[in-house]
CSV table of C-alpha atoms in Angstrom, one decimal:
chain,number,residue,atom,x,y,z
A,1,UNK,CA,-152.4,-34.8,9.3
A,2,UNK,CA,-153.5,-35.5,13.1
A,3,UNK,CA,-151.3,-38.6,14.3
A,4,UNK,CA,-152.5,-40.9,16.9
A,5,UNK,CA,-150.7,-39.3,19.7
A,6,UNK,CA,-151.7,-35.6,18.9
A,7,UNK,CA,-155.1,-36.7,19.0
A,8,UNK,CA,-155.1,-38.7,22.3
A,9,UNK,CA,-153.1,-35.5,23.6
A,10,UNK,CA,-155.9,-33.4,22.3
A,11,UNK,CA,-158.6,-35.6,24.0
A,12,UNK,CA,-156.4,-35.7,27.4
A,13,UNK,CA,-155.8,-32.1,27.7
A,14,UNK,CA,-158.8,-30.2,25.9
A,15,UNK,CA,-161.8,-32.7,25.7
A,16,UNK,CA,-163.0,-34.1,28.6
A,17,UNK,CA,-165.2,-36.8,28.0
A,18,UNK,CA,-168.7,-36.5,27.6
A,19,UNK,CA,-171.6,-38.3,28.7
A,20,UNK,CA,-175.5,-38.2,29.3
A,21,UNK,CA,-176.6,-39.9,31.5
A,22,UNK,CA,-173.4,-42.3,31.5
A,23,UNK,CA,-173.9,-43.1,27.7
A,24,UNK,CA,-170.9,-42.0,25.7
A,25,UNK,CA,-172.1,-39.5,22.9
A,26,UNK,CA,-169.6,-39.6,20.1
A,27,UNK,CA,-171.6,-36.7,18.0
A,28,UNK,CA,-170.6,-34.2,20.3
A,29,UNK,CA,-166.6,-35.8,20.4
A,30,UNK,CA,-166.5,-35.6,16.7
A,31,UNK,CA,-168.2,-32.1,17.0
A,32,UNK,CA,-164.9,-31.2,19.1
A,33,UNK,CA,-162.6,-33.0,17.1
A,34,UNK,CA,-163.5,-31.1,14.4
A,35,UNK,CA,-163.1,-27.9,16.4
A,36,UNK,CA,-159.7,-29.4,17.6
A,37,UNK,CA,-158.5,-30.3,14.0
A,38,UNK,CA,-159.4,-26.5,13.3
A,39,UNK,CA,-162.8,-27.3,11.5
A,40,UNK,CA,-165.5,-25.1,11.9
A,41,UNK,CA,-168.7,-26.4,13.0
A,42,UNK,CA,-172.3,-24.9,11.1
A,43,UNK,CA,-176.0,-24.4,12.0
A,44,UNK,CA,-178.7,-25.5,10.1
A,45,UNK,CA,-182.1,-24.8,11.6
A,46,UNK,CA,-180.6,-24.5,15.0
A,47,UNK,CA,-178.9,-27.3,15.0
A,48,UNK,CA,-174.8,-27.9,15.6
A,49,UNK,CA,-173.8,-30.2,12.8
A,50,UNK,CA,-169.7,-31.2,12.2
A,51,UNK,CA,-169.3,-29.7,8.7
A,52,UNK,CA,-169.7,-33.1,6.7
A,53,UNK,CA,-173.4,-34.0,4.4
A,54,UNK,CA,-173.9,-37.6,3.1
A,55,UNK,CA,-175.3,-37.1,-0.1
A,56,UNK,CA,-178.3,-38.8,-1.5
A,57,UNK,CA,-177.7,-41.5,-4.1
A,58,UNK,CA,-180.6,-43.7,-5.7
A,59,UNK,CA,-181.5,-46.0,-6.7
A,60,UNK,CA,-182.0,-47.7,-2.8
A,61,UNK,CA,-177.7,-46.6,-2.4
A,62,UNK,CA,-178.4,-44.1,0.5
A,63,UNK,CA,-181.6,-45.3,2.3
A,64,UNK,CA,-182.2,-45.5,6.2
A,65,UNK,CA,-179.0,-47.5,7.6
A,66,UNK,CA,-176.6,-44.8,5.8
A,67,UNK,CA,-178.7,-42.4,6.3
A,68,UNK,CA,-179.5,-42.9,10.3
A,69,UNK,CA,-175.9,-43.7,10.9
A,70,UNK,CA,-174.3,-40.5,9.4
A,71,UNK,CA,-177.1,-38.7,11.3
A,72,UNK,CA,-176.2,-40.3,14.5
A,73,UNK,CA,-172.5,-38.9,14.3
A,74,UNK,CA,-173.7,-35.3,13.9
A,75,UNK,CA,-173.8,-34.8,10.6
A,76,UNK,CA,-177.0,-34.9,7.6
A,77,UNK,CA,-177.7,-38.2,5.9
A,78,UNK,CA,-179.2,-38.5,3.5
A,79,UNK,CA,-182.0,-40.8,2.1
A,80,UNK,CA,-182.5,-41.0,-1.7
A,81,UNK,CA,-186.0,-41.3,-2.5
A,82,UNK,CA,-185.8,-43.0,-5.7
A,83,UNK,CA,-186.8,-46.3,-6.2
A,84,UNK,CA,-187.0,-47.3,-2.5
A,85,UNK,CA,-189.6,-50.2,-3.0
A,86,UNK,CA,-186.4,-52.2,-3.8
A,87,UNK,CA,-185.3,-52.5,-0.6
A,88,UNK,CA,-188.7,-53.9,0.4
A,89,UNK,CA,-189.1,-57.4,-0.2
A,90,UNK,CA,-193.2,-57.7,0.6
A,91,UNK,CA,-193.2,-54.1,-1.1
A,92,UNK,CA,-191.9,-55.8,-4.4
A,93,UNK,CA,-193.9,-58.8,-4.2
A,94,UNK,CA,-197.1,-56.7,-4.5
A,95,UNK,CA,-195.6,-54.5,-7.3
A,96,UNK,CA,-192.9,-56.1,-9.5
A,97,UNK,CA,-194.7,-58.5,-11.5
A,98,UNK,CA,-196.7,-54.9,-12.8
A,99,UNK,CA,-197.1,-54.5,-16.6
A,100,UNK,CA,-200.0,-54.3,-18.4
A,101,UNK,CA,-202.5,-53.5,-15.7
A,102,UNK,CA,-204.6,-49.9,-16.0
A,103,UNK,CA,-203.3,-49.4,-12.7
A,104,UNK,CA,-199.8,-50.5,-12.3
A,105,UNK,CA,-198.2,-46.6,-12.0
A,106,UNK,CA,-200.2,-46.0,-9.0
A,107,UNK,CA,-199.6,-48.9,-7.1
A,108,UNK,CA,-195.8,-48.9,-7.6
A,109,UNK,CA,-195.4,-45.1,-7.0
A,110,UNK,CA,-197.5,-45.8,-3.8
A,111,UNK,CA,-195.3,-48.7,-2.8
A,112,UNK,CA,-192.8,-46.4,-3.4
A,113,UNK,CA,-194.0,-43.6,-0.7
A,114,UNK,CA,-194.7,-46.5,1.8
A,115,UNK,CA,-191.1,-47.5,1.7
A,116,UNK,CA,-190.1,-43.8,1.4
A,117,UNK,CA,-191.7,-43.3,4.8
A,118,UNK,CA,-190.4,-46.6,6.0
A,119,UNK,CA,-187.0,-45.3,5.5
A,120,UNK,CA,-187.5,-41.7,6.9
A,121,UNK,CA,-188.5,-43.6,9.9
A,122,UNK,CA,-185.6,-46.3,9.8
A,123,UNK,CA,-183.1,-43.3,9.6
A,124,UNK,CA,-184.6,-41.1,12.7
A,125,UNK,CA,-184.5,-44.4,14.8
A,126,UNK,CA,-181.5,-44.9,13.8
A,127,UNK,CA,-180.0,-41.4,14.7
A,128,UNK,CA,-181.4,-41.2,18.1
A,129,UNK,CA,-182.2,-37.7,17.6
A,130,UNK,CA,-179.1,-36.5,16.6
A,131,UNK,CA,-177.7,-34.8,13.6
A,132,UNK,CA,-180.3,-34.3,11.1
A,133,UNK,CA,-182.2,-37.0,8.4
A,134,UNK,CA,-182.7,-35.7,4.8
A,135,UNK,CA,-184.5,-37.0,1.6
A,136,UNK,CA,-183.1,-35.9,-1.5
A,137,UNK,CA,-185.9,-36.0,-4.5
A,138,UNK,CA,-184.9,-35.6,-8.7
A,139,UNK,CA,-187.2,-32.7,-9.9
A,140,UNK,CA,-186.4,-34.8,-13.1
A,141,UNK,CA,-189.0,-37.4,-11.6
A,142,UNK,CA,-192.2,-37.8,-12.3
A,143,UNK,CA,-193.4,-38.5,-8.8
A,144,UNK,CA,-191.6,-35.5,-7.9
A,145,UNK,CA,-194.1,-33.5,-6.0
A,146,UNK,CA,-195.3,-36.8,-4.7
A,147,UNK,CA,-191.8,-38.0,-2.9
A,148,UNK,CA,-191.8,-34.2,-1.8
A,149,UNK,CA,-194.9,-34.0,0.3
A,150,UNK,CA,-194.3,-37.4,1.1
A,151,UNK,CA,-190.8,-37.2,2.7
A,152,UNK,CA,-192.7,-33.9,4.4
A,153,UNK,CA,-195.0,-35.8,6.2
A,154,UNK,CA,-192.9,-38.4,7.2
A,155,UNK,CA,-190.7,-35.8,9.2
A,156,UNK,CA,-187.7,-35.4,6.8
A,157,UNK,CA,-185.7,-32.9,8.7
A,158,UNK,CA,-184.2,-31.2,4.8
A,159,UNK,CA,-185.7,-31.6,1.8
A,160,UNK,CA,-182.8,-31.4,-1.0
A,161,UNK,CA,-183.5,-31.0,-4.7
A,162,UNK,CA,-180.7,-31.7,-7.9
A,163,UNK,CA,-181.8,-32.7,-11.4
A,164,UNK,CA,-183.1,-29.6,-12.3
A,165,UNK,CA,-184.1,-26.3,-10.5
A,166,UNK,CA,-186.8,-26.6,-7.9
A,167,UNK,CA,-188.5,-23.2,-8.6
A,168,UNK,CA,-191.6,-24.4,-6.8
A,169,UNK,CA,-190.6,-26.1,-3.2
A,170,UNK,CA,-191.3,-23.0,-1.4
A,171,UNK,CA,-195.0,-23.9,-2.1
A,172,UNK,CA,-194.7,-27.5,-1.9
A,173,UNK,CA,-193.5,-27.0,1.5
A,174,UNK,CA,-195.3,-24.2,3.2
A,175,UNK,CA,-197.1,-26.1,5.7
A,176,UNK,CA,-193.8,-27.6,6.7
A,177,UNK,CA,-191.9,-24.0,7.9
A,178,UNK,CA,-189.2,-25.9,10.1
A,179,UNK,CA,-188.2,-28.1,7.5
A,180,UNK,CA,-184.8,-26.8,5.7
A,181,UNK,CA,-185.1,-26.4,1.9
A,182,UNK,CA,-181.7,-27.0,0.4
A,183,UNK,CA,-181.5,-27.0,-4.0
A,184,UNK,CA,-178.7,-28.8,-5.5
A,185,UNK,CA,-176.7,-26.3,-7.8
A,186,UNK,CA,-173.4,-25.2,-9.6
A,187,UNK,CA,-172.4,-22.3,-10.7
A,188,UNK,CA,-173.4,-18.8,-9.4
A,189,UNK,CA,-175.7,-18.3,-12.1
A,190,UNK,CA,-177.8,-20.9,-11.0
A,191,UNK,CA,-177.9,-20.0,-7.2
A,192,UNK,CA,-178.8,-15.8,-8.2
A,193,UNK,CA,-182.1,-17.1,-10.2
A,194,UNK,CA,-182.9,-19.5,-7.2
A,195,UNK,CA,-183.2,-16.9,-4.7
A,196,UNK,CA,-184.4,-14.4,-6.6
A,197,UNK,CA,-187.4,-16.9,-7.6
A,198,UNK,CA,-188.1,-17.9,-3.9
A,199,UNK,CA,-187.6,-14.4,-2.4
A,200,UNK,CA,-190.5,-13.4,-4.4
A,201,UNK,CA,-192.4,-16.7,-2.7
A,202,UNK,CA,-191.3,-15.1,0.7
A,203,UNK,CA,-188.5,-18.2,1.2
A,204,UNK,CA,-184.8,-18.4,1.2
A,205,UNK,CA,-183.0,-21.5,0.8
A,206,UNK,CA,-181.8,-22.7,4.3
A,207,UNK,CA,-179.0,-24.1,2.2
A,208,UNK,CA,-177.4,-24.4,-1.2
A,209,UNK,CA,-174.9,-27.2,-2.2
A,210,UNK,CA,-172.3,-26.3,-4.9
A,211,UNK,CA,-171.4,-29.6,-6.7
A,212,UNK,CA,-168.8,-29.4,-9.0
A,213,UNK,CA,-169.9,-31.2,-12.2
A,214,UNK,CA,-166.6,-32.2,-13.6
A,215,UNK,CA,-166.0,-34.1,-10.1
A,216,UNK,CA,-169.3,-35.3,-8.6
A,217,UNK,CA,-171.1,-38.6,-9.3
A,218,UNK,CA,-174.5,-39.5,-10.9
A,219,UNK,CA,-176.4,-36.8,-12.8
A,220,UNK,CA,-174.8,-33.7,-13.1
A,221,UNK,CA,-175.2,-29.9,-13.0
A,222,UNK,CA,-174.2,-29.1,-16.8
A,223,UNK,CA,-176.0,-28.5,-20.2
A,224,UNK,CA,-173.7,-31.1,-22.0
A,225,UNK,CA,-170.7,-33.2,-21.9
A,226,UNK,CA,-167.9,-30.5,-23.0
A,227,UNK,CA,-169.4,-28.2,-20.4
A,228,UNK,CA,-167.8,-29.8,-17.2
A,229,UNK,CA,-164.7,-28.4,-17.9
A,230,UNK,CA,-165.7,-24.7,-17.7
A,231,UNK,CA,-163.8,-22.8,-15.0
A,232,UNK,CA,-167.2,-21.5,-13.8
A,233,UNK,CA,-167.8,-24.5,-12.3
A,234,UNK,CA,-164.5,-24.4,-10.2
A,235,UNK,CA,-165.0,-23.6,-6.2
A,236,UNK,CA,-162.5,-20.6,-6.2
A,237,UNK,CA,-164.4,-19.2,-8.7
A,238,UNK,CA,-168.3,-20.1,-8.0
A,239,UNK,CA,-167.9,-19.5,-3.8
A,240,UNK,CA,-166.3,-16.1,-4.2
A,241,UNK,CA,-169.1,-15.4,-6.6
A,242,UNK,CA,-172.0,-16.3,-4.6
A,243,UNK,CA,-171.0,-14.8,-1.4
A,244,UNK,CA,-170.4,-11.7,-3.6
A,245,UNK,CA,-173.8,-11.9,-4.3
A,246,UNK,CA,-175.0,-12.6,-0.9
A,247,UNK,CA,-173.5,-9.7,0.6
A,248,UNK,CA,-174.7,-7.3,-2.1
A,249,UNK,CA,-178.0,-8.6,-1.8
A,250,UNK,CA,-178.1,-8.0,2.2
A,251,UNK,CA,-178.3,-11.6,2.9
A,252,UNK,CA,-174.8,-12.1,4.1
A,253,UNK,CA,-174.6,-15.2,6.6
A,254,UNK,CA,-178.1,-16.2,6.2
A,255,UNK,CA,-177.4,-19.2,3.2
A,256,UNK,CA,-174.6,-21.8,4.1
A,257,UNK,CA,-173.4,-23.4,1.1
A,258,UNK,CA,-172.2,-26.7,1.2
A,259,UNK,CA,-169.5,-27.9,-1.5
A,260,UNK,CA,-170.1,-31.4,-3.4
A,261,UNK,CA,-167.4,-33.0,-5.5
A,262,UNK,CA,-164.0,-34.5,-4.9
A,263,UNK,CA,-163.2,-34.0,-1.3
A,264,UNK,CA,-161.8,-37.1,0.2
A,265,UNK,CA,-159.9,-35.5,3.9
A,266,UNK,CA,-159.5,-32.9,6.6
A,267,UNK,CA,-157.4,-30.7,4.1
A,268,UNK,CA,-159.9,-30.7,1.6
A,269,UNK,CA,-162.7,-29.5,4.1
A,270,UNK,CA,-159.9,-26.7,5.8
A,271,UNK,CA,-159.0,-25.4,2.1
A,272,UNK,CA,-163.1,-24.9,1.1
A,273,UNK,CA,-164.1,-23.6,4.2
A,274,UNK,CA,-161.1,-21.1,4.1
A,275,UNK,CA,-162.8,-20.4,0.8
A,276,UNK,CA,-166.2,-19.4,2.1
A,277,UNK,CA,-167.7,-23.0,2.4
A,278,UNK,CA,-170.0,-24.2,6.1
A,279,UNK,CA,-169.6,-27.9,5.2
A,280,UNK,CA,-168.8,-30.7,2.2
A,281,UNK,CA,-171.3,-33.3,0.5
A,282,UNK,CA,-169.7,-37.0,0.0
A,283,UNK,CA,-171.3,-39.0,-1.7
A,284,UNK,CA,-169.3,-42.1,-3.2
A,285,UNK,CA,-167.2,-42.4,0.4
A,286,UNK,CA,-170.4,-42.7,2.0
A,287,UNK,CA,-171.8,-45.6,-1.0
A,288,UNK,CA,-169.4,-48.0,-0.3
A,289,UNK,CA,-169.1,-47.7,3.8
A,290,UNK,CA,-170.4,-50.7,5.7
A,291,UNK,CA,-173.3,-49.2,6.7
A,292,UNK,CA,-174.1,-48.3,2.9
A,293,UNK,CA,-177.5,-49.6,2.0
A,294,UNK,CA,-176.4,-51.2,-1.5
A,295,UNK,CA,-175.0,-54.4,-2.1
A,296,UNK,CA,-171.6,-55.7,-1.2
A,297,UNK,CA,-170.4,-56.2,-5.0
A,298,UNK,CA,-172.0,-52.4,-5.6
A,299,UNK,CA,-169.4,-51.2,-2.9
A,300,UNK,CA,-166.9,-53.2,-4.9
A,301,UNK,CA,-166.9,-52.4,-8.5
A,302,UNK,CA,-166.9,-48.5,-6.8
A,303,UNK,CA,-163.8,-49.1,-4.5
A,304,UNK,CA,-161.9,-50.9,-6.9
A,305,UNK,CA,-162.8,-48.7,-9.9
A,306,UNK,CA,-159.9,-46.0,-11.2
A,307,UNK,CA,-159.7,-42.9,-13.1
A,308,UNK,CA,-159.7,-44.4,-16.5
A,309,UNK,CA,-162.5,-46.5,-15.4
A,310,UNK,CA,-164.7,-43.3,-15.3
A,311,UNK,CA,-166.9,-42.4,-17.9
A,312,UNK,CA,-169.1,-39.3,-19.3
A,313,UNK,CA,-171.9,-39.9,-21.3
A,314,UNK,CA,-175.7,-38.5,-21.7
A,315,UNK,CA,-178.0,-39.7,-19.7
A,316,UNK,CA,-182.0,-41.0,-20.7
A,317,UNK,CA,-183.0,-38.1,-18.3
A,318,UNK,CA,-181.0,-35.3,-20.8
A,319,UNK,CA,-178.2,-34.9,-18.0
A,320,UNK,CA,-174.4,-35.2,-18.3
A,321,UNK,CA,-173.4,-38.8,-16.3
A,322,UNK,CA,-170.8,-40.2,-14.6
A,323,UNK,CA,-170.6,-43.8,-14.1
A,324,UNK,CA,-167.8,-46.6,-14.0
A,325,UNK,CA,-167.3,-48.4,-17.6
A,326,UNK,CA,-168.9,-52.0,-16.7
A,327,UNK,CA,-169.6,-54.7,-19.2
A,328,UNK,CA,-172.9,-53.6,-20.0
A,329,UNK,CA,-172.1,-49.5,-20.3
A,330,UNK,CA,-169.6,-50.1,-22.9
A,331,UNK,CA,-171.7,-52.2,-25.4
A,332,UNK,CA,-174.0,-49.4,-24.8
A,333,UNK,CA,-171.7,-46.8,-25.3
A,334,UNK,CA,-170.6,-48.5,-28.4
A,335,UNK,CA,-174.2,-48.9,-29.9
A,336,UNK,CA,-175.4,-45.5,-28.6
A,337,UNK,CA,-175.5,-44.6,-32.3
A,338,UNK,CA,-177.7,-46.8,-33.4
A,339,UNK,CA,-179.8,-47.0,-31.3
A,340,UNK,CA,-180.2,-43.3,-31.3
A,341,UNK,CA,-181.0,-43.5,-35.5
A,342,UNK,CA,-183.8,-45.6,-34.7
A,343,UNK,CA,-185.0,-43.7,-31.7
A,344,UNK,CA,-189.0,-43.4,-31.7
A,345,UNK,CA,-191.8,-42.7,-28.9
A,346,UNK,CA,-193.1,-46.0,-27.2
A,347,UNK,CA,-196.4,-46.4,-26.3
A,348,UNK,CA,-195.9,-47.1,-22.7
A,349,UNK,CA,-193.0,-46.8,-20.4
A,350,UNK,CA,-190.5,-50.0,-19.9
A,351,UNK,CA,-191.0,-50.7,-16.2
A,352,UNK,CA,-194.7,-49.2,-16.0
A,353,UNK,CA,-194.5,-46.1,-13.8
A,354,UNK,CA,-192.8,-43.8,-16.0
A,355,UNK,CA,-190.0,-42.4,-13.2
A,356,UNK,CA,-189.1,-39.7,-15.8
A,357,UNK,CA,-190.4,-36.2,-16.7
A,358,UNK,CA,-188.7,-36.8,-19.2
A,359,UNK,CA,-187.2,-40.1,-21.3
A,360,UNK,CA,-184.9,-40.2,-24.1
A,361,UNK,CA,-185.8,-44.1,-24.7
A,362,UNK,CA,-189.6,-43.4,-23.9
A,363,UNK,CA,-190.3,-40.5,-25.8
A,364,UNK,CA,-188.4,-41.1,-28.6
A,365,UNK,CA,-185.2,-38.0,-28.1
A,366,UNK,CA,-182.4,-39.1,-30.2
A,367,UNK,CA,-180.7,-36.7,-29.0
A,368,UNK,CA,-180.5,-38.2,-25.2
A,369,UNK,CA,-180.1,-41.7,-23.7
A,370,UNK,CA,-181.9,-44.7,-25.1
A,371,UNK,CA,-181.3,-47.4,-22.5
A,372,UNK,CA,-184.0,-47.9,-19.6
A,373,UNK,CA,-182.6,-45.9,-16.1
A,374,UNK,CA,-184.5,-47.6,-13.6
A,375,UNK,CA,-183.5,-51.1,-15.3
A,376,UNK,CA,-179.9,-50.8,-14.6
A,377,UNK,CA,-179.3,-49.0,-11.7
A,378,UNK,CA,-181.4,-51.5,-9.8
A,379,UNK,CA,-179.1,-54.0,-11.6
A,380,UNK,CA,-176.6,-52.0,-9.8
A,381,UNK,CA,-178.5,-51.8,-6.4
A,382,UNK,CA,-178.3,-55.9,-6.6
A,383,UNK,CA,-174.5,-56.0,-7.4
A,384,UNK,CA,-175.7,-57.4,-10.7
A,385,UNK,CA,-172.0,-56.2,-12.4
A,386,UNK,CA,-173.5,-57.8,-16.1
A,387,UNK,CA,-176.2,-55.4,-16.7
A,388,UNK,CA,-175.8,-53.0,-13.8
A,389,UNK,CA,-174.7,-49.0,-14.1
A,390,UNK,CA,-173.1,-48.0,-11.4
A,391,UNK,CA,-172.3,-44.3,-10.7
A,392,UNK,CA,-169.6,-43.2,-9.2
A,393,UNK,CA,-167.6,-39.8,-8.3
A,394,UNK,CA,-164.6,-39.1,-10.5
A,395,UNK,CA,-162.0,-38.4,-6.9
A,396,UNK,CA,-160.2,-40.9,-5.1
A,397,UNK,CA,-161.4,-42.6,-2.3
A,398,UNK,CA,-160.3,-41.9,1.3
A,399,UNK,CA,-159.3,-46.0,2.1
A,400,UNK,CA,-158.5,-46.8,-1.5
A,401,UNK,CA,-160.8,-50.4,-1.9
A,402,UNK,CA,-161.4,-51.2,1.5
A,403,UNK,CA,-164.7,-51.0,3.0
A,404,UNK,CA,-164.9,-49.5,6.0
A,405,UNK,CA,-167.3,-48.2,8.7
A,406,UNK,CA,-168.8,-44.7,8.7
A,407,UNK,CA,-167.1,-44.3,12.0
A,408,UNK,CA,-163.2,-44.7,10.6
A,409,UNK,CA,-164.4,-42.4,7.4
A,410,UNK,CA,-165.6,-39.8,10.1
A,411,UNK,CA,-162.4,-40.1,11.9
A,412,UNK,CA,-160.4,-39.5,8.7
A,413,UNK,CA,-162.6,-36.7,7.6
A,414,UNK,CA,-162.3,-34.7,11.0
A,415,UNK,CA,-159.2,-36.0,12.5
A,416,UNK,CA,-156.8,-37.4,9.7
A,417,UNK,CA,-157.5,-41.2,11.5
A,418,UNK,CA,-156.5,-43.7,9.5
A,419,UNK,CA,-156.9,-46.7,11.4
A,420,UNK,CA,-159.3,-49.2,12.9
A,421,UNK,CA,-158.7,-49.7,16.4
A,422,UNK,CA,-158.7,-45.9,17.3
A,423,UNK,CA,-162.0,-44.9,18.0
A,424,UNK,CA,-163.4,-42.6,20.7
A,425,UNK,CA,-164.7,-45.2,23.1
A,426,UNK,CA,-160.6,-46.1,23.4
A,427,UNK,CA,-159.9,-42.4,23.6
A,428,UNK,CA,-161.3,-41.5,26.7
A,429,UNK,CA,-160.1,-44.7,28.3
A,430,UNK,CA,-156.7,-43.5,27.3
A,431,UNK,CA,-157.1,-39.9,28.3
A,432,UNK,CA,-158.9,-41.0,31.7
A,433,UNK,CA,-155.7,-43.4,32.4
């Protein structure tokens, strides 16, 4: 670990302060403390970015002030685009009474793209042109292509796609050739098919992220339950793979992968790019920061939560789930049976706008969840710790319950900082004294 004094000795000797214009630009001084700490920096559509991703997190977790802020410092945030109208208030007093009206879909899902592209915007102001701004879409939605085109129009820098294999964002995007295409993914099966599929539509992914199912958060990247303890999934075994595969296909250096799941310091970010790795996706770290978009009791119940607090279960989308074991997730856990035997297809979806592809509660799948998604996580969203689901990575987290700014969890990240009062406006006052 970096102390205090290595680092101010690093910033005296090796990084003179920068500046444009007079402003102090801490993207570029945590671009060199990464350097300095023996982190490699990576390029994504010719841009410099320190080797850290925020991921995406809906429902409203990682919108604009997260996003914007990681941005900022040099790295990609990224802005979920589930759900979004919830951090609207005149957005949700035109669409949350909806029910029953003929037209009640459209009207949310378009109250959804206006605060979509409200939080694009937010984010890139935020940033001040720095870093890049992302919007991470569920190909499990509904709205799918929708928030796609969307989040293209309104000047996403990376579009990045999980919950299910994006097969057709080559096309969805081809009017938008400087925008970065990055699928979610976990094993090396998954990324071969990818770009075999989009070689064919003349694309390459400008990134993949690896995200380890048995460690990530939220949905994950497995067929069931039992299968997030395959070895397949591990990063010693899927990042040798893949570059394997890269190189035999002639595409050697031309995809950075990005690793998702369980890194919480510098040594975790050394040991994976030693491995093959250009940068690592945090999600939860990033959820519960003070610039985190959710509520303060949200941030809470995922600091304070522990290992045996975690929980697996199948989700209403069909995917494997991680999520902390709150009030309401255990009774449903423990009536999951039941309510599966009685599972049948509903004539029209709980909250009117069908987010879905596909819904174990609304169409009837005994087989998968029967409790209504969108319901609960904007419990969550709201810090509503009765009735809320809450999903949460299975590591540890970097400052243990505290909540803290993006700023000290960068610091940690890049530098091994572990403190509050050292930041790099104090640095180069030291190192110019």
């Amino acid at each position: 670990m970096m102390n205090a004094t290595s680092l101010l000795n690093a910033v005296a000797l090796k990084l003179p302060a920068i500046s444009i214009d007079g402003v102090p630009q801490p993207w570029h001084e945590l671009l060199r403390l990464a350097q300095t700490g023996g982190l490699k920096t990576w390029q994504l559509r010719g841009h410099e970015l320190i080797p850290v991703v925020q991921g995406g997190m809906g429902v409203g977790i990682s919108a604009g002030s997260l996003a914007g802020t990681v941005a900022k410092m040099g790295g990609v945030g990224t802005v979920s685009s589930v759900e979004l109208r919830r951090l609207h208030p005149d957005l949700m007093a035109q669409t949350g009474h909806l029910d029953e009206e003929p037209d009640a879909k459209e009207r949310i899902e378009n109250a959804n793209l206006v605060a979509l592209d409200r939080e694009i915007q937010r984010a890139k102001k935020i940033s001040e042109g720095h870093g890049l701004v992302a919007v991470n879409v569920m190909k499990a939605l509904s709205a799918y292509e929708p928030h796609v085109r969307q989040a293209l129009a309104s000047g996403a820098d990376a579009i990045v796609v999980g919950a299910g294999l994006p097969l057709d964002l080559p096309e969805l995007a081809k009017d938008y050739p400087d925008t970065a295409l990055i699928p979610i993914l976990s094993d090396a099966r998954g990324v071969q098919l990818i770009v075999r599929k989009w070689e064919k539509k003349g694309r390459l992914p400008d990134a993949i992220v690896i995200e380890h199912p048995r460690l990530a958060g939220g949905h994950l990247g497995a067929a069931k339950v039992a299968d997030l303890q395959d070895k397949r999934f591990d990063f010693d075994v899927v990042l040798p793979a893949v570059l394997e595969f890269f190189k035999a296909s002639g595409i050697e250096g031309k995809i950075p992968l990005i690793v998702a799941g369980g890194i919480s310091s510098r040594e975790d970010i050394l040991r994976l790019q030693g491995l093959g790795a250009s940068a690592v996706q945090l999600g939860t770290a990033f959820a519960v920061t003070q610039e985190g978009d959710a509520s303060p009791e949200f941030k809470r119940v995922l600091a304070q939560a522990t290992p045996s607090d975690m929980v697996e279960f199948i989700s209403v989308a069909g995917l494997p789930a991680r999520a902390v074991r709150t009030r309401w997730l255990n009774k449903y856990l423990r009536t999951e049976a039941k309510l599966k035997a009685v599972a049948h297809e509903k004539k029209k979806c709980n909250m009117s706008f069908d987010c879905l592809t596909h819904c174990g509660l609304r169409d009837g799948k005994a087989e998968i969840g029967q409790f209504c998604i969108a319901t609960h996580l904007g419990h969550a969203l709201e810090g509503d710790t009765e009735k809320g689901l809450f999903f949460r990575g299975a590591g540890t987290l970097p400052f243990g319950q505290e909540i803290r700014s993006v700023q000290d969890l960068m610091d940690w990240l890049l530098g091994g900082i572990k403190t509050q009062t050292i930041h790099f406006q104090s640095l180069r006052h030291t190192a110019a004294t």
